[in-house]
Amino acid sequence: GQNIDQPTEMTATEGAIVQINCTYQTSGFNGLFWYQQHAGEAPTFLSYNVLDGLEEKGRFSSFLSRSKGYSYLLLKELQMKDSASYLCAVINTGGFKTIFGAGTRLFVKA
Amino acid sequence: DGGITQSPKYLFRKEGQNVTLSCEQNLNHDAMYWYRQDPGQGLRLIYYSQIVNDFQKGDIAEGYSVSREKKESFPLTVTSAQKNPTAFYLCASIGQGDQPQHFGDGTRLSIL
């Protein structure tokens, strides 16, 4: 079967660092995306990993280990506007079908 | 500016009625997708199309139908067979397989 697991909710403090984990079991792998989704809005692209290792983009970094079926999204210097859901998504082999996790709702408190 | 346009933003369906959600893109993307999102859940794939005049069922296609007569357009019809249609519907497209999906702003469908 195909499965993507993420924690349901996390809470962190403004200015802190938070790590959101994602584990996946999919029939084929062609890359992993992280999206941010504010309530009632469409997801927006944050990061893409296809090779093992860390990808850094400003306050956001994403890590991938294909052998472990594991990724994380790291958010630094948290701001109140980072309160949102974060979706982990895997593209299967062939590249046209994306499987989404249920998302992690992050609450940033002052 | 290129993008994906979904309409309407809000839609209400009466019992036994079919409704159609519009999705238009001017990104020249070949692949288009329809997702359903229920509160607190991720995106579930309804239908997708890789090229014009071709489409495949996703994980929850029952009670839905689509067409792809033009590259730019991928309308979704929610039929009366879909007994629980209340959800947030998102349309997306991809240019190439390793690119992120571009999403429309979504349509929120409710039952009257």
PDB file of C-alpha atoms in Angstrom:
ATOM      1  CA  GLY A   1       0.000   0.000   0.000  1.00  0.00           C
ATOM      2  CA  GLN A   2       0.892   3.643  -0.095  1.00  0.00           C
ATOM      3  CA  ASN A   3       1.106   5.670   3.055  1.00  0.00           C
ATOM      4  CA  ILE A   4       2.475   8.990   4.214  1.00  0.00           C
ATOM      5  CA  ASP A   5       2.603   9.728   7.948  1.00  0.00           C
ATOM      6  CA  GLN A   6       2.977  13.118   9.602  1.00  0.00           C
ATOM      7  CA  PRO A   7       2.147  14.316  13.114  1.00  0.00           C
ATOM      8  CA  THR A   8      -1.342  15.808  13.276  1.00  0.00           C
ATOM      9  CA  GLU A   9      -0.489  18.942  15.238  1.00  0.00           C
ATOM     10  CA  MET A  10       2.528  20.758  16.661  1.00  0.00           C
ATOM     11  CA  THR A  11       2.904  23.891  18.745  1.00  0.00           C
ATOM     12  CA  ALA A  12       6.003  26.085  18.898  1.00  0.00           C
ATOM     13  CA  THR A  13       7.006  29.511  20.143  1.00  0.00           C
ATOM     14  CA  GLU A  14       7.702  32.559  18.031  1.00  0.00           C
ATOM     15  CA  GLY A  15      11.424  32.821  17.248  1.00  0.00           C
ATOM     16  CA  ALA A  16      12.071  29.123  17.899  1.00  0.00           C
ATOM     17  CA  ILE A  17      12.926  26.246  15.547  1.00  0.00           C
ATOM     18  CA  VAL A  18      10.512  23.431  14.730  1.00  0.00           C
ATOM     19  CA  GLN A  19      11.022  20.169  12.849  1.00  0.00           C
ATOM     20  CA  ILE A  20       8.087  18.463  11.123  1.00  0.00           C
ATOM     21  CA  ASN A  21       8.703  14.827  10.273  1.00  0.00           C
ATOM     22  CA  CYS A  22       7.291  12.765   7.420  1.00  0.00           C
ATOM     23  CA  THR A  23       7.659   9.031   6.756  1.00  0.00           C
ATOM     24  CA  TYR A  24       6.452   7.438   3.564  1.00  0.00           C
ATOM     25  CA  GLN A  25       5.847   4.052   1.997  1.00  0.00           C
ATOM     26  CA  THR A  26       4.952   4.390  -1.658  1.00  0.00           C
ATOM     27  CA  SER A  27       5.060   2.242  -4.794  1.00  0.00           C
ATOM     28  CA  GLY A  28       7.919   4.065  -6.470  1.00  0.00           C
ATOM     29  CA  PHE A  29       9.557   7.375  -5.636  1.00  0.00           C
ATOM     30  CA  ASN A  30      10.371  10.274  -7.901  1.00  0.00           C
ATOM     31  CA  GLY A  31      10.706  13.112  -5.418  1.00  0.00           C
ATOM     32  CA  LEU A  32       9.204  14.635  -2.271  1.00  0.00           C
ATOM     33  CA  PHE A  33       7.559  18.028  -1.885  1.00  0.00           C
ATOM     34  CA  TRP A  34       6.615  20.138   1.105  1.00  0.00           C
ATOM     35  CA  TYR A  35       3.711  22.556   0.790  1.00  0.00           C
ATOM     36  CA  GLN A  36       2.327  25.173   3.170  1.00  0.00           C
ATOM     37  CA  GLN A  37      -1.437  25.608   3.383  1.00  0.00           C
ATOM     38  CA  HIS A  38      -3.213  28.344   5.331  1.00  0.00           C
ATOM     39  CA  ALA A  39      -6.784  27.636   6.355  1.00  0.00           C
ATOM     40  CA  GLY A  40      -9.224  27.924   3.454  1.00  0.00           C
ATOM     41  CA  GLU A  41      -6.480  28.530   0.911  1.00  0.00           C
ATOM     42  CA  ALA A  42      -4.629  26.489  -1.701  1.00  0.00           C
ATOM     43  CA  PRO A  43      -1.277  24.856  -0.871  1.00  0.00           C
ATOM     44  CA  THR A  44       1.845  26.764  -1.846  1.00  0.00           C
ATOM     45  CA  PHE A  45       5.161  25.148  -2.729  1.00  0.00           C
ATOM     46  CA  LEU A  46       7.968  25.239  -0.143  1.00  0.00           C
ATOM     47  CA  SER A  47      10.623  22.706  -1.119  1.00  0.00           C
ATOM     48  CA  TYR A  48      11.534  19.727  -3.288  1.00  0.00           C
ATOM     49  CA  ASN A  49      13.941  16.858  -2.523  1.00  0.00           C
ATOM     50  CA  VAL A  50      14.842  14.080  -4.918  1.00  0.00           C
ATOM     51  CA  LEU A  51      18.346  13.201  -3.660  1.00  0.00           C
ATOM     52  CA  ASP A  52      19.394  12.416  -0.090  1.00  0.00           C
ATOM     53  CA  GLY A  53      20.481  15.358   1.972  1.00  0.00           C
ATOM     54  CA  LEU A  54      19.478  18.811   3.073  1.00  0.00           C
ATOM     55  CA  GLU A  55      18.016  21.550   0.892  1.00  0.00           C
ATOM     56  CA  GLU A  56      18.087  25.023   2.432  1.00  0.00           C
ATOM     57  CA  LYS A  57      15.934  27.938   1.348  1.00  0.00           C
ATOM     58  CA  GLY A  58      15.973  30.902   3.682  1.00  0.00           C
ATOM     59  CA  ARG A  59      14.209  30.079   6.963  1.00  0.00           C
ATOM     60  CA  PHE A  60      13.052  26.725   5.593  1.00  0.00           C
ATOM     61  CA  SER A  61      15.127  23.572   5.086  1.00  0.00           C
ATOM     62  CA  SER A  62      14.069  20.102   4.025  1.00  0.00           C
ATOM     63  CA  PHE A  63      15.902  16.823   4.479  1.00  0.00           C
ATOM     64  CA  LEU A  64      15.454  13.497   2.701  1.00  0.00           C
ATOM     65  CA  SER A  65      16.658   9.957   3.366  1.00  0.00           C
ATOM     66  CA  ARG A  66      15.354   7.682   0.625  1.00  0.00           C
ATOM     67  CA  SER A  67      16.691   4.499   2.247  1.00  0.00           C
ATOM     68  CA  LYS A  68      14.699   5.277   5.407  1.00  0.00           C
ATOM     69  CA  GLY A  69      11.614   6.673   3.636  1.00  0.00           C
ATOM     70  CA  TYR A  70      11.968   9.774   5.784  1.00  0.00           C
ATOM     71  CA  SER A  71      11.919  13.508   5.363  1.00  0.00           C
ATOM     72  CA  TYR A  72      11.662  16.521   7.632  1.00  0.00           C
ATOM     73  CA  LEU A  73      10.893  20.196   7.195  1.00  0.00           C
ATOM     74  CA  LEU A  74      12.812  22.572   9.463  1.00  0.00           C
ATOM     75  CA  LEU A  75      11.445  26.030  10.127  1.00  0.00           C
ATOM     76  CA  LYS A  76      13.761  28.520  11.809  1.00  0.00           C
ATOM     77  CA  GLU A  77      13.042  31.876  13.459  1.00  0.00           C
ATOM     78  CA  LEU A  78       9.361  31.080  13.624  1.00  0.00           C
ATOM     79  CA  GLN A  79       6.905  33.875  12.932  1.00  0.00           C
ATOM     80  CA  MET A  80       3.211  34.057  13.736  1.00  0.00           C
ATOM     81  CA  LYS A  81       2.425  33.893  10.010  1.00  0.00           C
ATOM     82  CA  ASP A  82       4.008  30.401   9.901  1.00  0.00           C
ATOM     83  CA  SER A  83       0.898  29.069  11.648  1.00  0.00           C
ATOM     84  CA  ALA A  84      -0.496  26.810   8.913  1.00  0.00           C
ATOM     85  CA  SER A  85      -0.719  23.206   7.782  1.00  0.00           C
ATOM     86  CA  TYR A  86       2.367  21.644   6.226  1.00  0.00           C
ATOM     87  CA  LEU A  87       1.800  18.899   3.677  1.00  0.00           C
ATOM     88  CA  CYS A  88       4.336  16.252   2.758  1.00  0.00           C
ATOM     89  CA  ALA A  89       3.790  14.854  -0.756  1.00  0.00           C
ATOM     90  CA  VAL A  90       5.525  12.129  -2.756  1.00  0.00           C
ATOM     91  CA  ILE A  91       5.615  11.830  -6.544  1.00  0.00           C
ATOM     92  CA  ASN A  92       5.483   8.237  -7.635  1.00  0.00           C
ATOM     93  CA  THR A  93       7.489   6.713 -10.465  1.00  0.00           C
ATOM     94  CA  GLY A  94       6.422   8.202 -13.776  1.00  0.00           C
ATOM     95  CA  GLY A  95       6.138  11.620 -12.233  1.00  0.00           C
ATOM     96  CA  PHE A  96       2.484  12.389 -12.779  1.00  0.00           C
ATOM     97  CA  LYS A  97       0.778  11.180  -9.647  1.00  0.00           C
ATOM     98  CA  THR A  98       1.374  12.856  -6.277  1.00  0.00           C
ATOM     99  CA  ILE A  99       0.372  11.304  -2.964  1.00  0.00           C
ATOM    100  CA  PHE A 100      -0.293  13.756  -0.135  1.00  0.00           C
ATOM    101  CA  GLY A 101      -0.005  13.235   3.585  1.00  0.00           C
ATOM    102  CA  ALA A 102      -2.797  14.478   5.840  1.00  0.00           C
ATOM    103  CA  GLY A 103      -0.710  17.480   6.851  1.00  0.00           C
ATOM    104  CA  THR A 104       0.677  18.794  10.135  1.00  0.00           C
ATOM    105  CA  ARG A 105      -1.076  21.774  11.674  1.00  0.00           C
ATOM    106  CA  LEU A 106       1.501  24.088  13.230  1.00  0.00           C
ATOM    107  CA  PHE A 107       0.462  26.626  15.844  1.00  0.00           C
ATOM    108  CA  VAL A 108       2.971  29.383  16.576  1.00  0.00           C
ATOM    109  CA  LYS A 109       2.395  31.131  19.901  1.00  0.00           C
ATOM    110  CA  ALA A 110       3.841  34.396  21.182  1.00  0.00           C
TER     111      ALA A 110
ATOM    112  CA  ASP B   1       0.295  36.407 -15.294  1.00  0.00           C
ATOM    113  CA  GLY B   2      -0.056  32.680 -15.807  1.00  0.00           C
ATOM    114  CA  GLY B   3      -2.081  30.634 -13.385  1.00  0.00           C
ATOM    115  CA  ILE B   4      -5.048  28.418 -12.634  1.00  0.00           C
ATOM    116  CA  THR B   5      -8.542  29.833 -12.247  1.00  0.00           C
ATOM    117  CA  GLN B   6     -11.267  27.929 -10.434  1.00  0.00           C
ATOM    118  CA  SER B   7     -14.870  29.011 -10.342  1.00  0.00           C
ATOM    119  CA  PRO B   8     -17.061  29.499  -8.524  1.00  0.00           C
ATOM    120  CA  LYS B   9     -15.408  30.100  -5.163  1.00  0.00           C
ATOM    121  CA  TYR B  10     -18.512  28.880  -3.313  1.00  0.00           C
ATOM    122  CA  LEU B  11     -21.154  26.488  -4.655  1.00  0.00           C
ATOM    123  CA  PHE B  12     -24.309  25.024  -3.192  1.00  0.00           C
ATOM    124  CA  ARG B  13     -25.888  21.818  -4.423  1.00  0.00           C
ATOM    125  CA  LYS B  14     -29.458  20.669  -3.977  1.00  0.00           C
ATOM    126  CA  GLU B  15     -30.379  17.019  -3.470  1.00  0.00           C
ATOM    127  CA  GLY B  16     -30.313  15.077  -6.739  1.00  0.00           C
ATOM    128  CA  GLN B  17     -28.544  17.825  -8.618  1.00  0.00           C
ATOM    129  CA  ASN B  18     -25.360  17.629 -10.676  1.00  0.00           C
ATOM    130  CA  VAL B  19     -22.982  20.566 -10.404  1.00  0.00           C
ATOM    131  CA  THR B  20     -19.889  21.415 -12.440  1.00  0.00           C
ATOM    132  CA  LEU B  21     -16.736  23.042 -11.090  1.00  0.00           C
ATOM    133  CA  SER B  22     -14.640  24.955 -13.576  1.00  0.00           C
ATOM    134  CA  CYS B  23     -10.837  24.829 -13.842  1.00  0.00           C
ATOM    135  CA  GLU B  24      -8.904  26.786 -16.469  1.00  0.00           C
ATOM    136  CA  GLN B  25      -5.127  27.185 -16.787  1.00  0.00           C
ATOM    137  CA  ASN B  26      -2.988  29.335 -19.055  1.00  0.00           C
ATOM    138  CA  LEU B  27       0.335  27.776 -18.045  1.00  0.00           C
ATOM    139  CA  ASN B  28       0.464  25.484 -21.096  1.00  0.00           C
ATOM    140  CA  HIS B  29       0.653  22.497 -18.727  1.00  0.00           C
ATOM    141  CA  ASP B  30      -0.159  19.042 -20.021  1.00  0.00           C
ATOM    142  CA  ALA B  31      -1.169  17.391 -16.730  1.00  0.00           C
ATOM    143  CA  MET B  32      -4.146  18.515 -14.651  1.00  0.00           C
ATOM    144  CA  TYR B  33      -5.629  17.175 -11.415  1.00  0.00           C
ATOM    145  CA  TRP B  34      -8.683  17.387  -9.186  1.00  0.00           C
ATOM    146  CA  TYR B  35      -8.376  16.894  -5.431  1.00  0.00           C
ATOM    147  CA  ARG B  36     -10.874  16.815  -2.621  1.00  0.00           C
ATOM    148  CA  GLN B  37      -9.966  18.043   0.857  1.00  0.00           C
ATOM    149  CA  ASP B  38     -12.091  17.417   3.937  1.00  0.00           C
ATOM    150  CA  PRO B  39     -11.527  19.309   7.201  1.00  0.00           C
ATOM    151  CA  GLY B  40      -8.313  18.286   8.929  1.00  0.00           C
ATOM    152  CA  GLN B  41      -7.338  15.945   6.137  1.00  0.00           C
ATOM    153  CA  GLY B  42      -4.913  15.926   3.252  1.00  0.00           C
ATOM    154  CA  LEU B  43      -5.666  16.043  -0.456  1.00  0.00           C
ATOM    155  CA  ARG B  44      -7.282  13.027  -2.053  1.00  0.00           C
ATOM    156  CA  LEU B  45      -7.034  12.540  -5.811  1.00  0.00           C
ATOM    157  CA  ILE B  46     -10.335  12.363  -7.700  1.00  0.00           C
ATOM    158  CA  TYR B  47      -9.257  12.370 -11.357  1.00  0.00           C
ATOM    159  CA  TYR B  48      -6.198  13.365 -13.347  1.00  0.00           C
ATOM    160  CA  SER B  49      -5.389  13.943 -16.995  1.00  0.00           C
ATOM    161  CA  GLN B  50      -1.955  13.763 -18.573  1.00  0.00           C
ATOM    162  CA  ILE B  51      -2.988  14.875 -22.061  1.00  0.00           C
ATOM    163  CA  VAL B  52      -6.009  16.185 -23.928  1.00  0.00           C
ATOM    164  CA  ASN B  53      -8.838  13.672 -24.446  1.00  0.00           C
ATOM    165  CA  ASP B  54      -7.391  11.309 -21.840  1.00  0.00           C
ATOM    166  CA  PHE B  55      -7.992  11.031 -18.097  1.00  0.00           C
ATOM    167  CA  GLN B  56      -7.658   8.474 -15.299  1.00  0.00           C
ATOM    168  CA  LYS B  57      -9.526   7.792 -12.097  1.00  0.00           C
ATOM    169  CA  GLY B  58      -7.815   8.684  -8.866  1.00  0.00           C
ATOM    170  CA  ASP B  59      -8.447   7.202  -5.455  1.00  0.00           C
ATOM    171  CA  ILE B  60     -12.002   8.534  -4.931  1.00  0.00           C
ATOM    172  CA  ALA B  61     -13.541   8.857  -8.424  1.00  0.00           C
ATOM    173  CA  GLU B  62     -16.975   7.419  -7.591  1.00  0.00           C
ATOM    174  CA  GLY B  63     -19.717  10.018  -7.976  1.00  0.00           C
ATOM    175  CA  TYR B  64     -17.543  12.341 -10.065  1.00  0.00           C
ATOM    176  CA  SER B  65     -16.898  12.806 -13.783  1.00  0.00           C
ATOM    177  CA  VAL B  66     -14.462  14.911 -15.822  1.00  0.00           C
ATOM    178  CA  SER B  67     -13.655  15.856 -19.403  1.00  0.00           C
ATOM    179  CA  ARG B  68     -10.499  17.153 -21.085  1.00  0.00           C
ATOM    180  CA  GLU B  69     -11.520  18.475 -24.475  1.00  0.00           C
ATOM    181  CA  LYS B  70      -9.028  21.338 -24.367  1.00  0.00           C
ATOM    182  CA  LYS B  71      -5.553  21.577 -22.875  1.00  0.00           C
ATOM    183  CA  GLU B  72      -6.573  24.631 -20.856  1.00  0.00           C
ATOM    184  CA  SER B  73      -9.732  23.227 -19.307  1.00  0.00           C
ATOM    185  CA  PHE B  74     -10.503  20.343 -16.937  1.00  0.00           C
ATOM    186  CA  PRO B  75     -14.044  20.674 -15.512  1.00  0.00           C
ATOM    187  CA  LEU B  76     -15.253  18.400 -12.711  1.00  0.00           C
ATOM    188  CA  THR B  77     -18.886  17.355 -12.393  1.00  0.00           C
ATOM    189  CA  VAL B  78     -20.127  16.272  -8.979  1.00  0.00           C
ATOM    190  CA  THR B  79     -23.047  13.985  -9.717  1.00  0.00           C
ATOM    191  CA  SER B  80     -26.042  13.126  -7.567  1.00  0.00           C
ATOM    192  CA  ALA B  81     -24.377   9.740  -6.965  1.00  0.00           C
ATOM    193  CA  GLN B  82     -21.840  11.479  -4.708  1.00  0.00           C
ATOM    194  CA  LYS B  83     -23.723  11.320  -1.429  1.00  0.00           C
ATOM    195  CA  ASN B  84     -21.307  13.384   0.639  1.00  0.00           C
ATOM    196  CA  PRO B  85     -20.052  16.149  -1.654  1.00  0.00           C
ATOM    197  CA  THR B  86     -19.416  18.810   0.984  1.00  0.00           C
ATOM    198  CA  ALA B  87     -15.684  19.554   0.761  1.00  0.00           C
ATOM    199  CA  PHE B  88     -13.018  21.910  -0.540  1.00  0.00           C
ATOM    200  CA  TYR B  89     -12.119  21.070  -4.158  1.00  0.00           C
ATOM    201  CA  LEU B  90      -8.724  21.963  -5.576  1.00  0.00           C
ATOM    202  CA  CYS B  91      -7.585  21.881  -9.191  1.00  0.00           C
ATOM    203  CA  ALA B  92      -3.876  21.673 -10.003  1.00  0.00           C
ATOM    204  CA  SER B  93      -1.538  21.343 -12.956  1.00  0.00           C
ATOM    205  CA  ILE B  94       2.068  20.324 -13.608  1.00  0.00           C
ATOM    206  CA  GLY B  95       4.350  21.176 -16.503  1.00  0.00           C
ATOM    207  CA  GLN B  96       6.844  18.396 -15.875  1.00  0.00           C
ATOM    208  CA  GLY B  97       6.830  15.516 -13.413  1.00  0.00           C
ATOM    209  CA  ASP B  98       9.522  16.943 -11.131  1.00  0.00           C
ATOM    210  CA  GLN B  99       7.921  20.360 -10.842  1.00  0.00           C
ATOM    211  CA  PRO B 100       5.623  21.422  -7.989  1.00  0.00           C
ATOM    212  CA  GLN B 101       1.913  21.436  -8.615  1.00  0.00           C
ATOM    213  CA  HIS B 102       0.298  24.798  -9.312  1.00  0.00           C
ATOM    214  CA  PHE B 103      -3.030  25.073  -7.506  1.00  0.00           C
ATOM    215  CA  GLY B 104      -6.137  27.103  -8.128  1.00  0.00           C
ATOM    216  CA  ASP B 105      -7.780  28.949  -5.215  1.00  0.00           C
ATOM    217  CA  GLY B 106     -10.318  26.170  -4.721  1.00  0.00           C
ATOM    218  CA  THR B 107     -14.095  25.787  -4.719  1.00  0.00           C
ATOM    219  CA  ARG B 108     -15.996  25.153  -1.508  1.00  0.00           C
ATOM    220  CA  LEU B 109     -19.051  22.978  -2.182  1.00  0.00           C
ATOM    221  CA  SER B 110     -21.892  22.601   0.289  1.00  0.00           C
ATOM    222  CA  ILE B 111     -25.274  20.857   0.275  1.00  0.00           C
ATOM    223  CA  LEU B 112     -28.435  22.940   0.653  1.00  0.00           C
TER     224      LEU B 112
END
